[in-house]
Coordinates of C-alpha atoms and ligand atoms in Angstrom, one line a residue:
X22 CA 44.9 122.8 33.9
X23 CA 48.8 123.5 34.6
X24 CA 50.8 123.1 32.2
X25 CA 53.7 120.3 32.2
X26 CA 56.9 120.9 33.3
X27 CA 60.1 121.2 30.9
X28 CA 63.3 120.1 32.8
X29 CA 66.2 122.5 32.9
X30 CA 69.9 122.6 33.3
X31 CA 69.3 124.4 36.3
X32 CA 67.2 121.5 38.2
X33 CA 70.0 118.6 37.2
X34 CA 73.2 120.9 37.4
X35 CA 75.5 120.8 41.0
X36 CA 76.1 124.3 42.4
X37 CA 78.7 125.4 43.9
X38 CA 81.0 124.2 41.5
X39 CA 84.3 123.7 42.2
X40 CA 87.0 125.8 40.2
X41 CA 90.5 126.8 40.0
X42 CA 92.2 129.8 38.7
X43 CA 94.3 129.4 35.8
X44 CA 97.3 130.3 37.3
X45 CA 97.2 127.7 40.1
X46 CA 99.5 124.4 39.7
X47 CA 98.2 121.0 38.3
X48 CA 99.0 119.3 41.5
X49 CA 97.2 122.0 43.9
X50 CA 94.1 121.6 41.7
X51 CA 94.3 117.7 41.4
X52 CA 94.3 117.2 45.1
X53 CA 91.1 119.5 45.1
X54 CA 89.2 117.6 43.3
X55 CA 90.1 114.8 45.0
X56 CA 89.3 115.8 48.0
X57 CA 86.4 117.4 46.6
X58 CA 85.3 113.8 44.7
X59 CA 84.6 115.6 41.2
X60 CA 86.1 114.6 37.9
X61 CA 86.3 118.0 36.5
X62 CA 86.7 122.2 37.9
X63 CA 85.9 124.8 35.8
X64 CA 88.6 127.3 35.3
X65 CA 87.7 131.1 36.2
X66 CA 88.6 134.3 35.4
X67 CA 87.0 136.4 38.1
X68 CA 83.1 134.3 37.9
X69 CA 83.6 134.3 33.8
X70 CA 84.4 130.5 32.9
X71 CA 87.4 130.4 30.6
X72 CA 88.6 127.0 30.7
X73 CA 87.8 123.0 31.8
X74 CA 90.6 120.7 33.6
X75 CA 89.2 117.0 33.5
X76 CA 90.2 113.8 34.7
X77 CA 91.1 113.1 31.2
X78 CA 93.7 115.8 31.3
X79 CA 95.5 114.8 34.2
X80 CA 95.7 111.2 32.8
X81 CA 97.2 113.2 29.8
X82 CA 99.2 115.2 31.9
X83 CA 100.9 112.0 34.2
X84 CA 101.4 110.2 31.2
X85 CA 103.8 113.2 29.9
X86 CA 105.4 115.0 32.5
X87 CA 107.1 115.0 35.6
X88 CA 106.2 117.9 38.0
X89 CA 102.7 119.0 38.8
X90 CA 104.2 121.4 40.8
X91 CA 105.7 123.3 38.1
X92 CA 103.3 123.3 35.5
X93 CA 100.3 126.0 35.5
X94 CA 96.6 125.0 34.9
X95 CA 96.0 127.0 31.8
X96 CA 98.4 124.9 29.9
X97 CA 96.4 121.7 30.2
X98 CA 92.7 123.0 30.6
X99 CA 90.7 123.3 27.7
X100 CA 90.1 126.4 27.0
X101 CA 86.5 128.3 26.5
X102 CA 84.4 125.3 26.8
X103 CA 80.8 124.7 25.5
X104 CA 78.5 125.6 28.0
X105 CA 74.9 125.3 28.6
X106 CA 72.4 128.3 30.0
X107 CA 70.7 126.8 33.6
X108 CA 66.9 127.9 32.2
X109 CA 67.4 125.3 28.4
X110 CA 65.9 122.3 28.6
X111 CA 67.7 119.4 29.6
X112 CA 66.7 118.0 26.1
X113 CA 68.2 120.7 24.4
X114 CA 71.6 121.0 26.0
X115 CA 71.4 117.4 25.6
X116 CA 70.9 117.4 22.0
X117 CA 73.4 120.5 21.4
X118 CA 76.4 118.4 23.5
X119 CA 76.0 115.3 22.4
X120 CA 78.2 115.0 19.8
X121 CA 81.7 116.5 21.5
X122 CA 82.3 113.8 23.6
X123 CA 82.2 116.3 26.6
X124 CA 81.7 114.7 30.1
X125 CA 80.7 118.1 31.9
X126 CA 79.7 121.3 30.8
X127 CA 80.1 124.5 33.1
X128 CA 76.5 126.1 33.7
X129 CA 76.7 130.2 32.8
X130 CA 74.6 132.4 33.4
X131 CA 75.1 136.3 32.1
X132 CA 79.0 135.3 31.8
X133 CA 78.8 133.7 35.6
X134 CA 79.7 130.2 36.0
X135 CA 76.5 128.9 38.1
X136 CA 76.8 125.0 38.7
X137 CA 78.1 122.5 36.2
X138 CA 76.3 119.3 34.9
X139 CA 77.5 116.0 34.2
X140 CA 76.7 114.7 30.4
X141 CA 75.6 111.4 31.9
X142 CA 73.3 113.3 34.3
X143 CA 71.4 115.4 31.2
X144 CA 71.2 112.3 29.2
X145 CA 69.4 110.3 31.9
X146 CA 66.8 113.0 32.4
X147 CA 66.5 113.6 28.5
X148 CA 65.9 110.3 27.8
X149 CA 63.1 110.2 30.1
X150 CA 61.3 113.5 29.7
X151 CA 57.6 112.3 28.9
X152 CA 57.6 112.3 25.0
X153 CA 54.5 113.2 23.0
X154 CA 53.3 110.6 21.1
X155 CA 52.0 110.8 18.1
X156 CA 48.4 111.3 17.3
X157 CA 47.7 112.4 20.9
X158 CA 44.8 115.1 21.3
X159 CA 44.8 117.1 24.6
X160 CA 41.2 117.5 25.2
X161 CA 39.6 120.5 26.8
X162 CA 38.8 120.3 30.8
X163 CA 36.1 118.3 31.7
X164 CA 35.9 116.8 28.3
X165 CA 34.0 119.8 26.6
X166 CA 32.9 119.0 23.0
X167 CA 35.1 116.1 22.5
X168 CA 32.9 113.0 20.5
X169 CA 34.3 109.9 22.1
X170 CA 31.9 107.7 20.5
X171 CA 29.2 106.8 17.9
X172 CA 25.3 106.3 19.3
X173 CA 22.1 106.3 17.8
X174 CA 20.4 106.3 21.0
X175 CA 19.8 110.0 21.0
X176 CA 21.9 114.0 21.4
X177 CA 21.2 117.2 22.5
X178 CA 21.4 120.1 20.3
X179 CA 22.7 122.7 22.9
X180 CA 22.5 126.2 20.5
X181 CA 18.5 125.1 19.1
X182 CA 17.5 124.1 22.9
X183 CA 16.5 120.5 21.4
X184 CA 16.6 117.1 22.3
X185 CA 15.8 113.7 20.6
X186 CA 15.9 110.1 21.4
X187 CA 16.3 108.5 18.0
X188 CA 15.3 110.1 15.6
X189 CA 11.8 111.9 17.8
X190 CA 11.9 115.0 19.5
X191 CA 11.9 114.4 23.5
X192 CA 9.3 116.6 23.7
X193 CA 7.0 115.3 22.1
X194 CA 7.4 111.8 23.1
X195 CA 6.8 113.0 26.5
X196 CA 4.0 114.8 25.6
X197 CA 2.3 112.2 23.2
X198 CA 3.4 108.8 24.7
X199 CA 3.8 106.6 27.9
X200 CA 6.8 106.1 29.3
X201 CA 6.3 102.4 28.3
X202 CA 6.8 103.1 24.1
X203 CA 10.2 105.2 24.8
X204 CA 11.4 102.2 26.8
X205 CA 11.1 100.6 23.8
X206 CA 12.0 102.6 21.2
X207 CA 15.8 103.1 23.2
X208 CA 15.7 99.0 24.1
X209 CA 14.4 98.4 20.6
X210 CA 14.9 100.7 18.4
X211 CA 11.1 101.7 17.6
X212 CA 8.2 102.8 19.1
X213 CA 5.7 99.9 19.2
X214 CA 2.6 98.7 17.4
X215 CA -0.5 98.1 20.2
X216 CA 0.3 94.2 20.0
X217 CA 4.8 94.8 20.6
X218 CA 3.3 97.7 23.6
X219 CA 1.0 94.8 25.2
X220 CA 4.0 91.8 25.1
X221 CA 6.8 94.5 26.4
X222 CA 4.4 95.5 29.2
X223 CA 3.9 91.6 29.6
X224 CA 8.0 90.8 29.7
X225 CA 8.2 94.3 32.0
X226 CA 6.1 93.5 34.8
X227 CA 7.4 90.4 36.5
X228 CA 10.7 92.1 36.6
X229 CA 9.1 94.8 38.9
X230 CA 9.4 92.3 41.4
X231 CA 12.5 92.8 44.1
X232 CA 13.9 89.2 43.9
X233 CA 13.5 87.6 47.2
X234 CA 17.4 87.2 48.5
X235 CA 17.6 91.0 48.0
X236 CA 14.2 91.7 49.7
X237 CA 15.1 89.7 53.1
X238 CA 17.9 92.5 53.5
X239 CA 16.3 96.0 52.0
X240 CA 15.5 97.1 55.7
X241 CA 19.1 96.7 56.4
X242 CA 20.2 98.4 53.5
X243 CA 17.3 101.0 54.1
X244 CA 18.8 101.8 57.4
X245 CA 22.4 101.8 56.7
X246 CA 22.0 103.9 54.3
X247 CA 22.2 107.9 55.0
X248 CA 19.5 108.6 52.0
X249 CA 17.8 106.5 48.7
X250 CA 20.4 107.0 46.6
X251 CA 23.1 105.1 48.7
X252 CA 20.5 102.8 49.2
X253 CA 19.2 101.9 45.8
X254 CA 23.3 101.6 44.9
X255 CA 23.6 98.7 47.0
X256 CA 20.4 97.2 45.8
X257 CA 21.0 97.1 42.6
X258 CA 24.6 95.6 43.1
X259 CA 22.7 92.9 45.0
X260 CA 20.1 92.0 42.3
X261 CA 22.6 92.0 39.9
X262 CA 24.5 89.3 42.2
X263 CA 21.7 87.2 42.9
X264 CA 20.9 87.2 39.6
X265 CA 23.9 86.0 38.6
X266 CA 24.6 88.7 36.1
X267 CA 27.7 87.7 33.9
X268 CA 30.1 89.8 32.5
X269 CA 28.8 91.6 29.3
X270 CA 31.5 90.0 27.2
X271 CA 30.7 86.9 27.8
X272 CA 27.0 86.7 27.1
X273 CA 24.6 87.3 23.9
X274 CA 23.6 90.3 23.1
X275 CA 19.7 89.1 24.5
X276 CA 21.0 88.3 28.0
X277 CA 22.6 91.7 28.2
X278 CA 19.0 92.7 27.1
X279 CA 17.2 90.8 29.9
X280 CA 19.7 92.2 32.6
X281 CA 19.4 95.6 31.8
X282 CA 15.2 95.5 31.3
X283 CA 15.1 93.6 34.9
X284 CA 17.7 96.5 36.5
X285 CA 15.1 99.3 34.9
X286 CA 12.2 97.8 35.8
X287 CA 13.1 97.1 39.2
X288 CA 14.5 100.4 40.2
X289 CA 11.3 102.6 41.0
X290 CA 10.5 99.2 43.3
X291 CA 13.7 99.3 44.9
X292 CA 13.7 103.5 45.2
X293 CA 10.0 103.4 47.0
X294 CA 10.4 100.1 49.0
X295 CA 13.7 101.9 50.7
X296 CA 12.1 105.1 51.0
X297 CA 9.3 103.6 52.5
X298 CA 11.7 101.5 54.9
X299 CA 13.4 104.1 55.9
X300 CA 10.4 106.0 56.9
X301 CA 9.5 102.2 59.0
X302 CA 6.9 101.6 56.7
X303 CA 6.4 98.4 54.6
X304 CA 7.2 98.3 51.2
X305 CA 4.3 98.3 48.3
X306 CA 4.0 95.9 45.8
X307 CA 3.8 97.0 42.1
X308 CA 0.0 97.7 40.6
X309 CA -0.7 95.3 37.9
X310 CA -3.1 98.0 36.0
X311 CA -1.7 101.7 36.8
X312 CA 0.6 103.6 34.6
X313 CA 4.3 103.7 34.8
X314 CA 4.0 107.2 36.8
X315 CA 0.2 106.4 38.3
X316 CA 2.2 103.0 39.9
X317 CA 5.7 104.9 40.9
X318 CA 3.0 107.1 42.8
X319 CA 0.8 104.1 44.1
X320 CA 4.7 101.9 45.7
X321 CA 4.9 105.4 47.3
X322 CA 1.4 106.1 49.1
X323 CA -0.8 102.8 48.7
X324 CA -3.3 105.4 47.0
X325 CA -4.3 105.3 43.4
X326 CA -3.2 108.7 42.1
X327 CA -5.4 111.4 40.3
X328 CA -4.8 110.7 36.7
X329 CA -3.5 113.9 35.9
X330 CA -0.8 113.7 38.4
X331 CA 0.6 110.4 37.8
X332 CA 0.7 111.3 34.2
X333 CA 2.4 114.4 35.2
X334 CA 5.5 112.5 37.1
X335 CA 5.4 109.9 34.1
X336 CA 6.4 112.9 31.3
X337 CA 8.9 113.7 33.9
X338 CA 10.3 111.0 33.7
X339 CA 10.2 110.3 30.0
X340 CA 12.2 114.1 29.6
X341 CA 14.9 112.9 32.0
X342 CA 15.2 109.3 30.4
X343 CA 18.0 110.3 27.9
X344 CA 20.1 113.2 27.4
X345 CA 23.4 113.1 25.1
X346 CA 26.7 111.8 26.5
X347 CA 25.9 113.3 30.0
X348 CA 28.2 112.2 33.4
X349 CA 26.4 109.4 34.6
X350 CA 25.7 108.0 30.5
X351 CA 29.8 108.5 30.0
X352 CA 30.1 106.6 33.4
X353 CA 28.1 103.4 32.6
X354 CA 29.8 103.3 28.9
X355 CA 33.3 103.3 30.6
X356 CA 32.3 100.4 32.6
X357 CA 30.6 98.6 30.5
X358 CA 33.3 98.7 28.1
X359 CA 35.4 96.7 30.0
X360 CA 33.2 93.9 29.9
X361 CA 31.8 94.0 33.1
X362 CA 28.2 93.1 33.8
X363 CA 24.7 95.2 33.6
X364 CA 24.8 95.7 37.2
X365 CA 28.5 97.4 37.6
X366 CA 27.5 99.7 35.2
X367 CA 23.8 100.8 36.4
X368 CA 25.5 100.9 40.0
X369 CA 28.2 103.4 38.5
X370 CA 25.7 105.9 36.7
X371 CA 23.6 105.6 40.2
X372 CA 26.9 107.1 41.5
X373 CA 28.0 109.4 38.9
X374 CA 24.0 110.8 39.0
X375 CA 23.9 111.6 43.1
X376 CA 26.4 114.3 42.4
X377 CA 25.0 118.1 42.8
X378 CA 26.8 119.6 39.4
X379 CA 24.2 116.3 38.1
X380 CA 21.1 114.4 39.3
X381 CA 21.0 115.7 43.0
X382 CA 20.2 119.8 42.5
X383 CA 16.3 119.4 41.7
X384 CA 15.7 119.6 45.5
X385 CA 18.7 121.7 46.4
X386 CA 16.7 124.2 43.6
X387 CA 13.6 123.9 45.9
X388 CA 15.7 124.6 48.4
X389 CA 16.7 127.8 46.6
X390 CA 13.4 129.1 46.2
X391 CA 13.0 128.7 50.3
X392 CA 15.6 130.6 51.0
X393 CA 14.8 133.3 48.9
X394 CA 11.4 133.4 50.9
X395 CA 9.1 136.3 48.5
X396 CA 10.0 137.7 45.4
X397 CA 10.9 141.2 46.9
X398 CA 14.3 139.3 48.2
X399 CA 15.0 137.5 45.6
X400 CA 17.5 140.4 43.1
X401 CA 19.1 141.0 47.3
X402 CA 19.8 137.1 47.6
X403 CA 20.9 136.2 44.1
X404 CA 23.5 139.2 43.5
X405 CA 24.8 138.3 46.9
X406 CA 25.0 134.5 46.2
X407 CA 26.5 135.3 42.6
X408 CA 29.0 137.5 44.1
X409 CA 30.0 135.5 46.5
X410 CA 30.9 132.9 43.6
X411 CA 28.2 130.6 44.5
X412 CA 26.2 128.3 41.7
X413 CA 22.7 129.0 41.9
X414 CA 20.9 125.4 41.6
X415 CA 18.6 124.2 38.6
X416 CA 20.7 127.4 36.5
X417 CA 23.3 126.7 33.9
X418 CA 23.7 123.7 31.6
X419 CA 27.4 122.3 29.7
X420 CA 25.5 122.0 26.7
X421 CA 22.5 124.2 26.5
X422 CA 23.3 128.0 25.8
X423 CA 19.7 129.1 25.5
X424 CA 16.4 127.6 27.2
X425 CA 16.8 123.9 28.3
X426 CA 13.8 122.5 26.5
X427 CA 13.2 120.4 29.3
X428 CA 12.6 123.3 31.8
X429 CA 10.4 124.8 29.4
X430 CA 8.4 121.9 28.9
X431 CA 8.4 121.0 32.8
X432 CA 7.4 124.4 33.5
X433 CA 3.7 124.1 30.9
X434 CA 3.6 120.8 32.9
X435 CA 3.6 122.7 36.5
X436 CA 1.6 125.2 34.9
X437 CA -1.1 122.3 33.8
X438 CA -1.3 121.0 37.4
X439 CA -1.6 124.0 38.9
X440 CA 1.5 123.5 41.0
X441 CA 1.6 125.9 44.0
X442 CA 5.4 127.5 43.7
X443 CA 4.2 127.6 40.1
X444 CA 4.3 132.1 39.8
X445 CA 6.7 132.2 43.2
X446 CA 9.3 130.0 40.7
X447 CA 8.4 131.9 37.1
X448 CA 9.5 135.3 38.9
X449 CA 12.8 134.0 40.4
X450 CA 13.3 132.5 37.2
X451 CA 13.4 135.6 35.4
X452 CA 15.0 137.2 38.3
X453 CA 18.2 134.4 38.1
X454 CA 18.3 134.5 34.3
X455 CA 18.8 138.5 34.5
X456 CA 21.1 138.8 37.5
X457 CA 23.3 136.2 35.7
X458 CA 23.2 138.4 32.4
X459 CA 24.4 141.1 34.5
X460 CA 26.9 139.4 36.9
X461 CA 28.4 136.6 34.2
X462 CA 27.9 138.3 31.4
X463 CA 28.1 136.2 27.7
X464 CA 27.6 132.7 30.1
X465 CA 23.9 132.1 28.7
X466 CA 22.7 131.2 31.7
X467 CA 19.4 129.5 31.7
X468 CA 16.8 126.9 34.0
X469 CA 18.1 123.5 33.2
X470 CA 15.8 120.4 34.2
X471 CA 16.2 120.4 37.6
X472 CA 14.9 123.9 38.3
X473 CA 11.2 123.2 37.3
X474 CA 11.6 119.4 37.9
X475 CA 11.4 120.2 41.7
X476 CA 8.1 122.2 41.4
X477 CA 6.5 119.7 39.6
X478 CA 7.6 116.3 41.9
X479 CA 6.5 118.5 44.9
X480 CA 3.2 119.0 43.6
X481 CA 2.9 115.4 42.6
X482 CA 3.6 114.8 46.1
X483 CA 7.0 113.1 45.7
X484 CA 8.9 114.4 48.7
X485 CA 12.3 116.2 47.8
X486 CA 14.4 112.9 49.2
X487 CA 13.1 111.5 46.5
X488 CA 13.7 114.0 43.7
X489 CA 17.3 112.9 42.8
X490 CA 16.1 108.9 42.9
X491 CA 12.9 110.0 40.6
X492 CA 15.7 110.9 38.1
X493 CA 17.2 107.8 38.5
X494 CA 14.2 105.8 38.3
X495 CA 13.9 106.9 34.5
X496 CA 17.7 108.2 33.5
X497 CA 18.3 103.6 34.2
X498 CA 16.8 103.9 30.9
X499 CA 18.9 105.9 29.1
X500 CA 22.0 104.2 30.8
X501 CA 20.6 100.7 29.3
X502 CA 20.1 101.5 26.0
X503 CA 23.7 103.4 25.9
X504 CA 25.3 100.5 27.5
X505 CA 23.6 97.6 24.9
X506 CA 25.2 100.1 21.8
X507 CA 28.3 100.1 24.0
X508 CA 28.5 96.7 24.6
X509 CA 27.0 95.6 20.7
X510 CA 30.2 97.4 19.7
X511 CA 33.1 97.8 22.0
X512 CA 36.0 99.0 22.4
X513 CA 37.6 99.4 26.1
X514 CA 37.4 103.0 26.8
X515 CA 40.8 104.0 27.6
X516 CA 41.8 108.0 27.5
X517 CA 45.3 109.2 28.7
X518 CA 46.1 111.8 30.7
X519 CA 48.7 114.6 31.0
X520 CA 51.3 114.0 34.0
X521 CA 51.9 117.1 35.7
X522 CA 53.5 116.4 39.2
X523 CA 57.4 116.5 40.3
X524 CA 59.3 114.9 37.7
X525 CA 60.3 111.2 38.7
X526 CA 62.1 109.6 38.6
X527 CA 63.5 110.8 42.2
X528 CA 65.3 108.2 44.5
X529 CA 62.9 106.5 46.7
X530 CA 64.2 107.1 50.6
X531 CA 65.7 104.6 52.6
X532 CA 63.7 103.4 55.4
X533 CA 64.6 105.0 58.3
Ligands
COA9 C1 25.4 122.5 35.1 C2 26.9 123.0 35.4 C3 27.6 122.0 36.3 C4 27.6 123.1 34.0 O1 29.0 123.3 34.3 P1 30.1 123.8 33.3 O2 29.6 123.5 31.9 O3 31.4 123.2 33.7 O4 30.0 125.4 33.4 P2 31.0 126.3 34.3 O5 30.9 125.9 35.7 O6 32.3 126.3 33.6 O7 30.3 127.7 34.1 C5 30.7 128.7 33.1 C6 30.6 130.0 33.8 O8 29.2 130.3 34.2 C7 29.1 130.3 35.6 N1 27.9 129.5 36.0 C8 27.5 128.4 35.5 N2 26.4 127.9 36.1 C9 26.1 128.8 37.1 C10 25.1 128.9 38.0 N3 24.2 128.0 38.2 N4 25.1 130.0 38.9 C11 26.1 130.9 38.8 N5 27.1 130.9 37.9 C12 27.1 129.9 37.0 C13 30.3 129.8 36.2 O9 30.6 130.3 37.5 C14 31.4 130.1 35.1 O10 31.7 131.5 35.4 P3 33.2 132.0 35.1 O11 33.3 132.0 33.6 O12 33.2 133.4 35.7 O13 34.1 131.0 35.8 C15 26.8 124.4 36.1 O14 26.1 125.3 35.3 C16 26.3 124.3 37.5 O15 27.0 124.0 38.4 N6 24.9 124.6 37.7 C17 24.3 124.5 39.0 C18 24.0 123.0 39.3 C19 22.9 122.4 38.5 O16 21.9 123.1 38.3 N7 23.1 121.2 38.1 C20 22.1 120.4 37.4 C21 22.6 120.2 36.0 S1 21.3 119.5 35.0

């Protein structure tokens, strides 16, 4: 980030300055600066300043003699002025000239007279150089490491290569639970008894629904829309209208509640209905009896999925519900904590998510492994990619500076299904993660989510247009529950920022 420019003499001074030699006569150097329309010269010796003639003087000077003609400059100059050096800062010379009751001071530089500035002009710009105030923090770029706000919703513990939501490991959730109980544990703050699972599953499933109003027009939306993601942004901005959502600040904490359940349960019926439009097919309903992941897979192929594998997209989603103070979390906050409604929020992380550097590499990481084709190219292709300064996708996390537990994890999960690119990915993982030892050396550069999350979704037959909305379809989640602390406790979310462009304020041209 550049650093913010200082004003100097030198950019409020006028150059060339007009002078006069001391021996020249009063009336010979009044009519110059007349003519000239300055108030002061500087008097030279050579291009060594050694005197000042002002306005002042020759008021001085009519008031008491005669005969300009006859009288020399150096008698009524004042002689070795103050002067200012062109690279101070206007706030210095300012503060150091002040007091004299000066109206210009000759600019010198190594004994050379350079330009002269007016008082007046180095007050104006002093008095407007951007001030520090107090108590302000510059944060690093891209916000790295700064706590902006309290949650108990969950954090990442980059240096161990853990996770938790509350107070459970990720990891484990995923591996012991259905998505179902972590839904409620980051709605309601605990996982539930059998009887709390069966009514949330009950309040859950007539929100699957897509509302009516924003049914009729899915196929447009489907096909104005370039992919999902655009797709399902515009959706959900139209259930939350329809809906009527409110603003957050003006509604009880329970109708924020019921906004943002109905935005997360709709979303996987939204994401499969338009990918199914899209592809001129007709959207499935919701399956009263499957499994969160079992019934994402069913509004996708009309096919009851192998256990194994619906379960399998499920813990991916669960791993990828939550994750620290991430881009698109920060996003919804933000918005949110302006009071706006559930829906501009959700429709904001959707946004913040579709962006490569955070929800759209896991198919761009596929992608990867294409290119590279067989194993035997893969050292050839990475070195080359590295060196030309490219990112290789599904490598490299903000937080995590050893294994992402979540590609670990994903990778046992691929392992368990027998996904095919399952040994093709394992040796271009090791392959990346020594490359980048030995191109970006002390980076810890290691699979994040996305790398394994690809493998897995393609085996679970989820094709890769869907990848980056899979991640939404859970991540809404994680969004919800930040946004209900957010909004349970708000302040407006208002940072400042450093000004760095040309220094205003600068006349605004005429119209021509
Ligand atoms: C995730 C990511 C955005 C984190 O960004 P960040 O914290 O700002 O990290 P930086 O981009 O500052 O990276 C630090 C250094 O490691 C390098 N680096 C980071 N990820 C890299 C990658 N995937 N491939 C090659 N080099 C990488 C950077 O070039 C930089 O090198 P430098 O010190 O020579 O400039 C970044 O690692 C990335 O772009 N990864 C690829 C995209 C991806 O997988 N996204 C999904 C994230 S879940």
């Amino acid at each position: 980030m550049s650093q913010h420019v200082v004003r100097t003499v030198a950019d409020v001074m006028s150059a060339p300055v007009v002078t006069a030699l001391p021996s020249e006569s009063i009336s010979d150097v009044s009519a110059r600066m007349r003519d000239n329309g300055v108030g002061s010269v500087v008097v030279v010796d050579g291009a060594r300043p050694i005197g000042i003639l002002t306005e002042r003087d020759l008021v001085r000077f009519g008031a008491e003699v005669a005969s300009g003609a006859a009288t020399k400059v150096s008698e009524w100059m004042t002689a070795d002025p103050d002067c200012a050096g062109p690279s101070e800062g206007v706030q210095h010379a300012f503060a150091a000239l002040a007091d004299h009751g000066y109206r210009h001071i000759p600019v010198v530089e190594d004994d050379n007279l350079v330009g002269i500035v007016s008082m007046r002009d180095l007050m104006r710009v002093a008095q407007i150089q951007p001030v520090v105030h107090p108590g302000t923090i510059e944060a690093p770029p891209g916000l790295e490491g700064v706590i902006v706000a309290e949650t108990s919703v969950g954090d990442v513990r980059g240096l161990e290569g853990f996770y938790h939501y509350r107070q459970y490991d990720a990891v484990e959730l995923a591996a012991k639970r259905r998505l179902e109980d972590v839904w409620h544990l980051l709605f309601d703050g605990r996982l539930p008894s059998d009887t709390e699972r069966a009514a949330f599953v009950a309040e859950i499933k007539p929100l699957r629904r897509i509302p009516e109003s924003v049914a009729s027009v899915l196929p447009s939306i489907a096909a104005a829309s370039a992919n999902v993601m655009e797709g399902l942004r515009t959706a959900i901005s139209l259930v939350a209208a329809s809906e009527g959502f409110q603003p957050t600040l003006d509604i009880p904490a329970d109708e924020r509640r019921t906004n943002a359940l109905q935005l997360c349960a709709v979303t996987p019926t939204l994401i499969m209905a338009l990918y199914r439009l899209k592809a001129d097919d007709q959207p499935i309903e919701p399956h009263d009896d499957l499994g969160y992941g079992a019934n994402y897979l069913w509004m996708l192929t009309g096919e009851e999925p192998d256990p194994d594998i619906g379960r399998a997209v499920e813990q991916y989603q669960v791993t990828t519900i939550d994750h620290g103070f991430n881009a698109s979390t920060f996003t919804a906050r933000v918005i949110v904590s302006t009071g706006a409604d559930v829906g501009a929020a959700v429709v904001g992380g959707i946004g913040a998510l579709s962006g490569p550097l955070h929800g759209g590499a896991p198919s761009r990481a596929l992608d990867l492994l294409d290119a590279i084709g067989s194993p035997d190219n893969a050292r050839a292709y990475l070195v080359d990619a590295v060196t030309r300064g490219e990112k290789i996708m599904g490598f490299g996390h903000r937080v995590y500076k050893t294994d992402d537990p979540r590609s670990v994890f994903l990778r046992s999960v691929a392992e368990r299904i027998g996904a095919e690119k399952i040994a093709f990915a394992k040796s271009v993982e090791q392959t990346v993660v020594d490359v980048l030892a030995e191109l970006k050396p002390g980076r810890n550069l290691y699979a994040n989510v996305e790398f394994y999350a690809g493998v897995v979704m393609e085996h679970c037959g989820l094709p890769r247009e869907l990848f980056t909305p899979t991640f939404a379809s859970s991540r809404v989640i994680g969004w919800s529950a930040n946004l209900l602390e957010q909004a349970a406790d708000n302040r407006i979310i208002r940072p400042s920022a450093k000004y760095v462009g040309p220094l205003p304020p600068e006349p605004v041209p005429d119209v021509e």
